Coordinates of C-alpha atoms and ligand atoms in Angstrom, one line a residue:
M3 CA 108.1 104.8 53.1
K4 CA 108.3 102.0 55.6
D5 CA 109.9 102.8 58.9
E6 CA 113.6 102.0 59.3
T7 CA 114.5 98.9 61.2
I8 CA 115.8 99.8 64.7
A9 CA 118.0 97.9 67.1
A10 CA 119.0 98.2 70.8
I11 CA 120.2 96.2 73.7
S12 CA 117.1 95.8 75.9
T13 CA 118.7 94.6 79.1
A14 CA 120.8 96.5 81.6
L15 CA 124.4 96.1 80.9
G16 CA 125.7 94.9 84.3
P17 CA 127.1 91.4 84.9
S18 CA 124.3 89.0 84.0
A19 CA 123.7 85.6 82.5
I20 CA 121.8 86.8 79.4
N21 CA 121.4 89.9 77.4
I22 CA 118.7 90.6 74.9
V23 CA 119.4 92.5 71.7
R24 CA 116.1 93.6 70.1
M25 CA 115.1 94.8 66.6
T26 CA 111.9 96.0 65.1
G27 CA 111.0 96.9 61.5
D28 CA 110.5 95.6 58.1
D29 CA 114.0 94.2 57.7
A30 CA 114.4 92.9 61.2
I31 CA 114.3 89.2 60.2
N32 CA 116.3 89.8 57.0
I33 CA 119.1 91.5 58.9
T34 CA 119.3 88.8 61.5
N35 CA 119.3 86.1 58.9
K36 CA 122.5 87.6 57.4
I37 CA 124.5 86.9 60.6
F38 CA 122.8 83.7 61.7
K39 CA 123.9 80.7 59.7
E40 CA 122.3 77.6 61.2
K41 CA 118.8 78.2 59.8
N42 CA 117.0 80.3 57.3
L43 CA 115.0 82.6 59.6
L44 CA 113.0 83.8 56.6
K45 CA 111.3 80.4 56.4
V46 CA 110.5 79.8 60.1
P47 CA 107.0 80.3 61.5
S48 CA 106.2 83.4 63.6
H49 CA 106.7 83.3 67.4
T50 CA 109.3 80.6 67.3
I51 CA 112.7 80.4 69.0
H52 CA 115.9 79.2 67.3
Y53 CA 119.2 78.0 68.5
G54 CA 122.4 79.0 66.6
K55 CA 125.4 81.2 66.4
I56 CA 126.0 84.8 65.4
Y57 CA 128.8 85.3 62.9
D58 CA 130.9 88.3 62.0
Q59 CA 132.0 87.1 58.6
E60 CA 133.6 83.8 59.5
T61 CA 134.2 84.5 63.2
V62 CA 131.7 83.2 65.8
L63 CA 130.6 86.0 68.1
D64 CA 128.3 84.1 70.4
E65 CA 126.0 81.1 70.8
V66 CA 122.4 82.5 70.9
L67 CA 118.7 81.9 70.9
V68 CA 116.8 84.0 68.3
T69 CA 113.1 84.6 68.6
V70 CA 111.3 85.6 65.5
F71 CA 108.0 87.5 65.6
K72 CA 106.4 88.2 62.2
E73 CA 104.1 91.2 61.8
P74 CA 101.3 92.1 62.6
K75 CA 100.9 90.2 65.9
T76 CA 103.9 91.7 67.6
F77 CA 104.5 94.4 70.2
T78 CA 105.1 97.0 67.5
K79 CA 102.9 95.4 64.8
E80 CA 106.2 95.2 62.8
N81 CA 108.6 92.3 62.3
M82 CA 110.6 91.8 65.4
V83 CA 113.6 89.8 66.5
E84 CA 115.0 89.2 69.9
I85 CA 118.5 87.8 70.2
N86 CA 119.3 86.2 73.6
C87 CA 123.0 86.3 73.8
H88 CA 125.4 85.7 76.7
G89 CA 125.6 88.3 79.5
G90 CA 128.3 91.0 79.7
A91 CA 128.3 94.3 77.8
F92 CA 131.0 93.3 75.4
V93 CA 129.3 90.5 73.4
A94 CA 125.9 92.3 73.4
N95 CA 127.6 95.4 72.0
K96 CA 129.4 93.4 69.4
I97 CA 126.1 91.9 68.2
L98 CA 124.5 95.3 68.2
E99 CA 127.3 96.8 66.2
L100 CA 126.9 94.0 63.7
L101 CA 123.2 94.6 63.3
L102 CA 123.9 98.3 62.8
K103 CA 126.5 97.5 60.1
S104 CA 124.0 95.1 58.5
G105 CA 121.3 97.7 58.0
A106 CA 119.6 98.6 61.3
R107 CA 119.7 101.9 63.0
L108 CA 120.3 102.5 66.7
A109 CA 116.9 103.0 68.4
H110 CA 116.1 106.1 70.4
K111 CA 114.9 105.8 74.0
G112 CA 111.4 104.3 74.1
E113 CA 111.3 104.0 70.4
F114 CA 109.9 100.4 70.5
T115 CA 107.0 101.5 72.6
E116 CA 106.6 104.6 70.5
R117 CA 106.2 102.4 67.4
A118 CA 103.6 100.3 69.2
Y119 CA 101.7 103.5 69.9
L120 CA 102.2 105.0 66.4
N121 CA 101.2 101.7 64.8
G122 CA 98.0 101.7 66.9
R123 CA 98.7 98.7 69.0
I124 CA 98.4 100.6 72.3
D125 CA 97.2 104.1 73.2
L126 CA 99.3 106.7 75.0
T127 CA 98.1 105.7 78.5
Q128 CA 99.2 102.1 77.8
A129 CA 102.6 103.2 76.5
E130 CA 103.0 105.2 79.7
S131 CA 102.0 102.2 81.8
V132 CA 104.9 100.2 80.2
M133 CA 107.2 102.8 81.8
D134 CA 105.3 102.6 85.1
I135 CA 105.8 98.8 85.1
I136 CA 109.5 99.2 84.7
E137 CA 109.6 101.8 87.5
A138 CA 107.2 100.0 89.8
R139 CA 108.6 99.5 93.3
S140 CA 105.7 98.1 95.3
N141 CA 102.9 95.6 94.7
L142 CA 100.4 98.4 94.6
S143 CA 102.2 100.4 92.0
L144 CA 102.7 97.4 89.9
S145 CA 99.0 96.5 90.0
L146 CA 98.2 100.1 89.1
A147 CA 100.5 100.0 86.2
N148 CA 99.1 96.7 85.0
K149 CA 95.6 98.2 85.0
G150 CA 96.9 101.0 82.8
L151 CA 98.5 98.5 80.4
D152 CA 95.3 96.5 80.3
G153 CA 93.7 99.7 78.9
K154 CA 91.4 100.5 81.9
I155 CA 92.3 104.2 81.7
Y156 CA 91.9 104.2 78.0
E157 CA 88.4 102.7 78.3
K158 CA 87.4 105.2 80.9
I159 CA 88.5 108.2 78.8
V160 CA 86.9 106.8 75.7
S161 CA 83.6 106.4 77.5
L162 CA 83.7 110.0 78.9
R163 CA 84.5 111.2 75.4
D164 CA 81.6 109.2 73.9
E165 CA 79.2 110.8 76.4
L166 CA 80.5 114.3 75.4
L167 CA 80.3 113.5 71.8
D168 CA 76.7 112.5 72.2
I169 CA 75.8 115.9 73.6
I170 CA 77.9 117.7 70.9
A171 CA 76.3 115.7 68.1
H172 CA 72.8 116.6 69.5
I173 CA 73.6 120.2 69.5
E174 CA 75.0 120.1 66.0
V175 CA 71.9 118.4 64.7
N176 CA 69.8 121.1 66.3
I177 CA 71.9 123.9 64.7
D178 CA 72.2 122.3 61.3
Y179 CA 68.7 120.9 60.9
P180 CA 66.4 123.0 63.1
E181 CA 63.5 122.1 60.8
Y182 CA 63.7 118.3 61.6
D183 CA 60.7 117.5 63.8
D184 CA 61.9 114.1 64.8
V185 CA 65.1 115.4 66.4
E186 CA 64.5 116.3 70.0
E187 CA 65.2 120.0 70.5
L188 CA 68.1 120.4 72.8
T189 CA 67.4 123.0 75.4
N190 CA 69.4 124.1 78.4
E191 CA 67.1 122.1 80.6
I192 CA 68.2 119.0 78.9
V193 CA 71.8 119.8 78.4
I194 CA 72.7 121.1 81.9
P195 CA 71.9 117.8 83.7
K196 CA 73.9 115.8 81.2
I197 CA 76.9 118.0 81.6
H198 CA 76.5 117.9 85.4
A199 CA 76.5 114.1 85.3
L200 CA 79.8 114.1 83.3
N201 CA 81.3 116.7 85.5
K202 CA 80.6 114.6 88.5
K203 CA 82.3 111.6 87.0
M204 CA 85.4 113.6 86.3
A205 CA 85.4 115.1 89.8
S206 CA 85.3 111.6 91.3
L207 CA 88.2 110.6 89.1
L208 CA 90.2 113.6 90.3
E209 CA 89.3 112.9 93.9
T210 CA 91.0 109.6 93.9
S211 CA 93.9 110.7 91.7
H212 CA 95.8 111.8 94.8
D213 CA 95.9 108.3 96.0
G214 CA 96.9 107.1 92.6
R215 CA 99.8 109.5 92.5
V216 CA 100.9 108.5 95.9
I217 CA 100.9 104.8 94.9
R218 CA 102.7 105.5 91.6
E219 CA 105.3 107.9 92.7
G220 CA 105.8 107.4 96.4
V221 CA 106.0 110.2 98.9
K222 CA 108.9 112.5 99.6
T223 CA 109.1 112.4 103.4
A224 CA 111.3 114.7 105.5
I225 CA 112.4 113.8 109.0
I226 CA 113.0 117.1 110.7
G227 CA 113.5 118.5 114.2
R228 CA 116.1 120.1 116.5
P229 CA 119.6 118.5 116.9
N230 CA 119.7 115.3 118.9
V231 CA 116.0 114.5 119.1
G232 CA 116.6 111.2 117.3
K233 CA 115.9 111.9 113.6
S234 CA 118.7 109.7 112.4
S235 CA 117.8 107.0 114.9
L236 CA 114.2 107.1 113.5
L237 CA 115.5 106.8 109.9
N238 CA 117.5 103.8 110.9
A239 CA 114.6 102.2 112.8
L240 CA 112.3 102.6 109.8
L241 CA 114.8 101.4 107.3
G242 CA 115.9 98.5 109.5
E243 CA 119.6 99.4 108.9
D244 CA 122.2 101.7 110.3
K245 CA 122.2 104.1 107.3
A246 CA 122.8 107.4 109.2
I247 CA 125.4 108.0 111.8
V248 CA 123.9 108.4 115.3
T249 CA 125.8 110.0 118.2
E250 CA 124.9 111.9 121.3
I251 CA 126.7 114.9 119.8
Q252 CA 124.3 117.7 118.7
G253 CA 124.7 118.4 115.0
T254 CA 125.8 114.9 114.0
T255 CA 123.9 114.9 110.7
R256 CA 125.3 117.6 108.3
D257 CA 124.3 116.5 104.8
T258 CA 121.0 114.9 104.1
V259 CA 120.8 111.1 104.3
E260 CA 118.2 109.3 102.1
G261 CA 116.7 105.9 102.0
S262 CA 113.4 104.4 100.9
L263 CA 111.0 101.8 102.2
I264 CA 107.6 100.4 101.3
M265 CA 104.9 101.0 103.8
G266 CA 101.5 99.5 103.2
G267 CA 102.2 99.4 99.5
I268 CA 103.4 103.0 99.4
V269 CA 107.0 103.9 98.7
L270 CA 108.3 106.4 101.2
H271 CA 111.4 108.4 100.1
L272 CA 112.8 109.3 103.5
I273 CA 115.2 112.1 103.9
D274 CA 117.0 112.6 107.2
T275 CA 118.1 116.2 107.7
A276 CA 120.5 118.2 109.8
G277 CA 119.0 119.3 113.1
I278 CA 117.7 122.8 112.8
R279 CA 119.1 125.4 115.2
E280 CA 121.1 128.7 115.2
S281 CA 124.6 127.7 114.3
H282 CA 127.8 129.4 113.5
D283 CA 129.5 126.3 112.1
I284 CA 129.7 126.8 108.4
V285 CA 129.2 123.2 107.4
E286 CA 126.3 122.8 109.8
K287 CA 124.7 126.0 108.5
M288 CA 124.8 124.6 105.0
G289 CA 123.2 121.4 106.2
I290 CA 120.5 123.4 107.9
D291 CA 119.8 125.5 104.8
K292 CA 119.5 122.2 102.9
A293 CA 117.0 120.9 105.6
R294 CA 114.8 124.0 105.1
K295 CA 114.7 123.3 101.4
V296 CA 113.8 119.7 102.0
I297 CA 110.9 120.8 104.2
E298 CA 109.6 123.0 101.4
E299 CA 109.7 120.2 98.8
A300 CA 108.5 117.3 101.1
E301 CA 105.0 116.1 100.9
L302 CA 105.1 114.5 104.3
I303 CA 106.9 115.8 107.4
L304 CA 107.9 113.5 110.2
F305 CA 108.5 116.1 112.9
V306 CA 110.6 114.7 115.8
L307 CA 110.5 116.1 119.3
N308 CA 112.3 114.9 122.4
N309 CA 110.0 113.5 125.2
N310 CA 112.7 114.1 127.7
E311 CA 113.0 117.9 127.1
L312 CA 110.8 120.9 127.3
L313 CA 109.6 122.5 124.1
T314 CA 112.2 125.1 122.9
D315 CA 111.9 128.2 120.8
D316 CA 113.6 126.3 117.9
D317 CA 110.8 123.6 118.2
N318 CA 108.1 126.3 118.1
Q319 CA 109.6 128.0 115.1
L320 CA 109.7 124.7 113.3
L321 CA 106.2 123.8 114.3
E322 CA 105.1 127.1 112.9
L323 CA 107.0 126.6 109.7
T324 CA 105.5 123.3 109.0
K325 CA 101.9 123.9 110.2
N326 CA 100.4 123.8 106.8
K327 CA 102.2 120.7 105.7
K328 CA 101.0 117.1 106.0
R329 CA 102.7 116.3 109.3
I330 CA 103.0 113.8 112.0
I331 CA 104.5 114.8 115.3
I332 CA 106.8 112.1 116.7
I333 CA 107.5 112.3 120.3
N334 CA 110.7 110.3 120.6
K335 CA 112.5 108.8 123.6
I336 CA 109.5 107.7 125.5
D337 CA 111.8 105.3 127.3
L338 CA 113.0 108.4 129.2
E339 CA 111.2 110.6 131.7
S340 CA 108.5 112.7 130.2
K341 CA 109.3 116.4 130.4
L342 CA 107.4 117.6 127.3
N343 CA 104.2 118.7 129.0
Q344 CA 102.3 119.3 125.9
T345 CA 100.0 117.3 123.6
F346 CA 99.8 117.6 119.9
E347 CA 97.3 116.7 117.2
N348 CA 98.3 113.9 115.0
S349 CA 101.1 112.7 117.2
V350 CA 102.6 109.4 118.0
S351 CA 105.0 108.5 120.9
I352 CA 107.9 106.2 120.1
S353 CA 111.3 105.2 121.1
A354 CA 113.5 105.0 118.0
L355 CA 116.3 103.5 120.2
N356 CA 114.1 100.6 121.4
K357 CA 112.0 100.5 118.3
T358 CA 108.8 100.9 120.3
N359 CA 105.6 101.9 118.5
I360 CA 107.1 101.9 115.1
E361 CA 104.1 100.0 113.7
L362 CA 101.8 102.6 115.2
L363 CA 103.7 105.2 113.3
E364 CA 103.5 103.2 110.1
E365 CA 99.7 103.0 110.5
K366 CA 99.5 106.8 111.1
I367 CA 101.5 107.5 108.0
K368 CA 99.3 105.2 105.9
A369 CA 96.1 106.8 107.2
L370 CA 97.4 110.2 106.5
L371 CA 98.6 109.5 102.9
L372 CA 95.7 107.6 101.5
S373 CA 92.2 109.1 101.6
G374 CA 90.5 105.7 102.0
S375 CA 91.0 102.1 101.3
I376 CA 92.4 101.3 97.9
N377 CA 90.3 99.3 95.6
L378 CA 92.3 98.6 92.5
E379 CA 89.8 95.9 91.4
D380 CA 86.8 98.0 90.7
Q381 CA 88.1 101.6 90.7
I382 CA 90.1 103.5 88.2
Y383 CA 92.9 105.6 89.6
L384 CA 94.5 108.3 87.6
S385 CA 98.1 108.5 88.8
N386 CA 100.1 110.1 86.1
S387 CA 100.4 113.8 86.6
R388 CA 100.0 114.4 82.8
H389 CA 96.7 112.6 82.9
I390 CA 95.6 114.4 86.0
A391 CA 96.4 117.8 84.6
K392 CA 94.5 117.1 81.4
M393 CA 91.5 115.8 83.3
E394 CA 91.5 119.0 85.3
D395 CA 91.6 121.1 82.1
A396 CA 88.8 119.1 80.6
K397 CA 86.7 119.5 83.8
K398 CA 87.4 123.3 83.7
A399 CA 86.0 123.4 80.2
L400 CA 82.9 121.6 81.4
N401 CA 82.5 124.2 84.2
D402 CA 82.8 126.9 81.6
A403 CA 80.1 125.2 79.6
L404 CA 77.9 125.0 82.7
S405 CA 78.4 128.7 83.4
T406 CA 77.4 129.6 79.9
A407 CA 74.4 127.4 80.0
N408 CA 73.4 128.8 83.4
V409 CA 73.1 132.3 82.1
L410 CA 70.7 130.9 79.5
M411 CA 72.8 131.4 76.5
P412 CA 71.6 129.6 73.4
V413 CA 72.6 126.0 73.5
D414 CA 75.0 126.2 70.6
M415 CA 77.1 128.7 72.6
I416 CA 78.3 125.9 75.0
E417 CA 79.4 123.7 72.1
I418 CA 82.8 125.3 72.0
D419 CA 83.6 124.4 75.6
L420 CA 82.3 120.9 75.2
K421 CA 84.6 120.4 72.2
T422 CA 87.6 121.7 74.1
A423 CA 86.8 119.2 76.9
W424 CA 86.5 116.4 74.3
E425 CA 89.9 117.4 72.7
T426 CA 91.6 117.7 76.0
L427 CA 90.5 114.2 77.0
G428 CA 91.8 113.0 73.7
E429 CA 95.2 114.2 74.5
I430 CA 95.3 111.8 77.5
I431 CA 95.0 108.8 75.3
G432 CA 97.0 110.3 72.4
E433 CA 94.1 110.9 70.0
T434 CA 95.3 114.4 69.5
K435 CA 99.0 113.9 68.6
S436 CA 101.6 116.5 69.3
T437 CA 105.1 115.7 68.2
T438 CA 106.7 117.6 71.0
L439 CA 104.6 115.7 73.6
L440 CA 105.6 112.4 72.0
D441 CA 109.3 113.3 71.8
E442 CA 109.3 114.3 75.4
L443 CA 107.3 111.4 76.6
F444 CA 109.2 108.6 75.0
S445 CA 112.6 110.1 75.8
K446 CA 111.9 109.2 79.4
F447 CA 112.0 105.5 78.5
C448 CA 115.1 103.4 78.6
L449 CA 116.9 102.2 75.5
G450 CA 115.5 99.1 74.0
K451 CA 112.0 99.6 75.4
Ligands
GTP30 N1 116.9 107.0 125.2 C1 116.8 107.2 123.9 N2 117.8 107.8 123.2 C2 117.6 107.9 121.9 C3 116.4 107.6 121.3 N3 116.5 107.9 120.0 C4 117.7 108.4 119.8 N4 118.4 108.5 121.0 C5 119.7 108.9 121.2 O1 119.8 110.3 121.0 C6 121.0 110.7 120.5 C7 120.8 111.5 119.2 O2 120.3 110.7 118.2 P1 120.4 111.0 116.7 O3 119.5 110.0 116.0 O4 121.8 111.1 116.2 O5 119.7 112.4 116.7 P2 119.5 113.4 115.5 O6 118.2 114.1 115.7 O7 119.7 112.7 114.2 O8 120.6 114.5 115.7 P3 121.4 115.5 114.7 O9 121.8 114.7 113.6 O10 122.5 116.0 115.5 O11 120.4 116.5 114.4 C8 121.8 109.4 120.3 O12 122.6 109.2 121.4 C9 120.7 108.4 120.3 O13 121.2 107.1 120.7 C10 115.3 107.0 122.1 O14 114.2 106.6 121.6 N5 115.6 106.9 123.4
MG31 MG1 121.1 113.0 112.7

């Protein structure tokens, strides 16, 4: 049975000039043809655009442009139609309703991309890259997503799997046809270096994957410190807007205040927190509890101290609490007299009020977050946590294979681990299909994509 024809509005339904209603499936062109009277769309060439009107019986719904894509050279490898109608949710919804009445079914989230994958137009990493492009918020994350869509991750995984398969095939031949003289006998001395070489490649992919994840997802960054040290002032200075309230009163910030900015291509999700101290005020206490939770979850801590005061017990407790975190100590209020007679590792002195040394802080943040310079041209960065987790599993299977080989087990004993690694890598690109994985993955997409 051919797949049903599905339809959805692909654009966001805010006030806009144009909306796009999209359909894919065998009947996509047929269905559109029933409600578009100016031309017979069944007779037009593929990849052409047509001006006309959409009719509900005899009533004109909208003046539109219809693009016709005939299978198989389309995003989904199926017939596809895109109707460019006027903006506003009402008219787009009317057209969608009409398509549904005329034989299409409402698409699920991500179903267009899912079909592109299921019909073999793209692999799973490319499908995921489509979502990454939609969600990209910086030039770097966009470039990374485009690399994925280009199939660079796919190619890398395929080449690793090919190398593995080569070893597996050799072992199989040795097991099945031990009498063949012309097949090189595969001994541990030959196998171990091959596995080592593969293991090294995977390790280097995993090494840079942290940078990839930072670029793709951004970094949850907590601004913490005692009351009144200038946390909210720092948030405002970094964002370049007065987002958080700043006063000379201790305990001004109660609830968390969030904002994000792009720094050196990385998105920082900044969270300004309530100043942490012993407090009997019920609202302030709740804010402080929240601040502690933010510290736990944050990947980067911007720890603010007041240059104009001596270090207090509260400061020391907080320093202890965050000592194992990625942290920058910010000595604020350097425009005032220095009373903080202590130096810290990884610190930077600033004035949030006068915006002094903010660039220096930005440099420090960048250096701390990325392990080296980013080279998107020549290097593959794994950035999706699903890919990273699978790569780790595959590498673990290789390590198991190496341990088995090292205790001089017969060469066929390590085959099981090598096959596990091969299958696990296959899951990254979607060679090994699991319905639950697919449902979960594509449900994260937006409608009409
Ligand atoms: N002189 C000077 N004053 C500053 C500087 N940064 C902040 N302040 C002042 O310090 C006071 C407290 O600043 P906030 O940014 O509200 O401090 P906070 O850490 O968010 O305080 P809570 O929300 O109460 O925890 C305000 O009066 C700011 O104007 C600075 O660099 N120099
Ligand atoms: Mg504050």
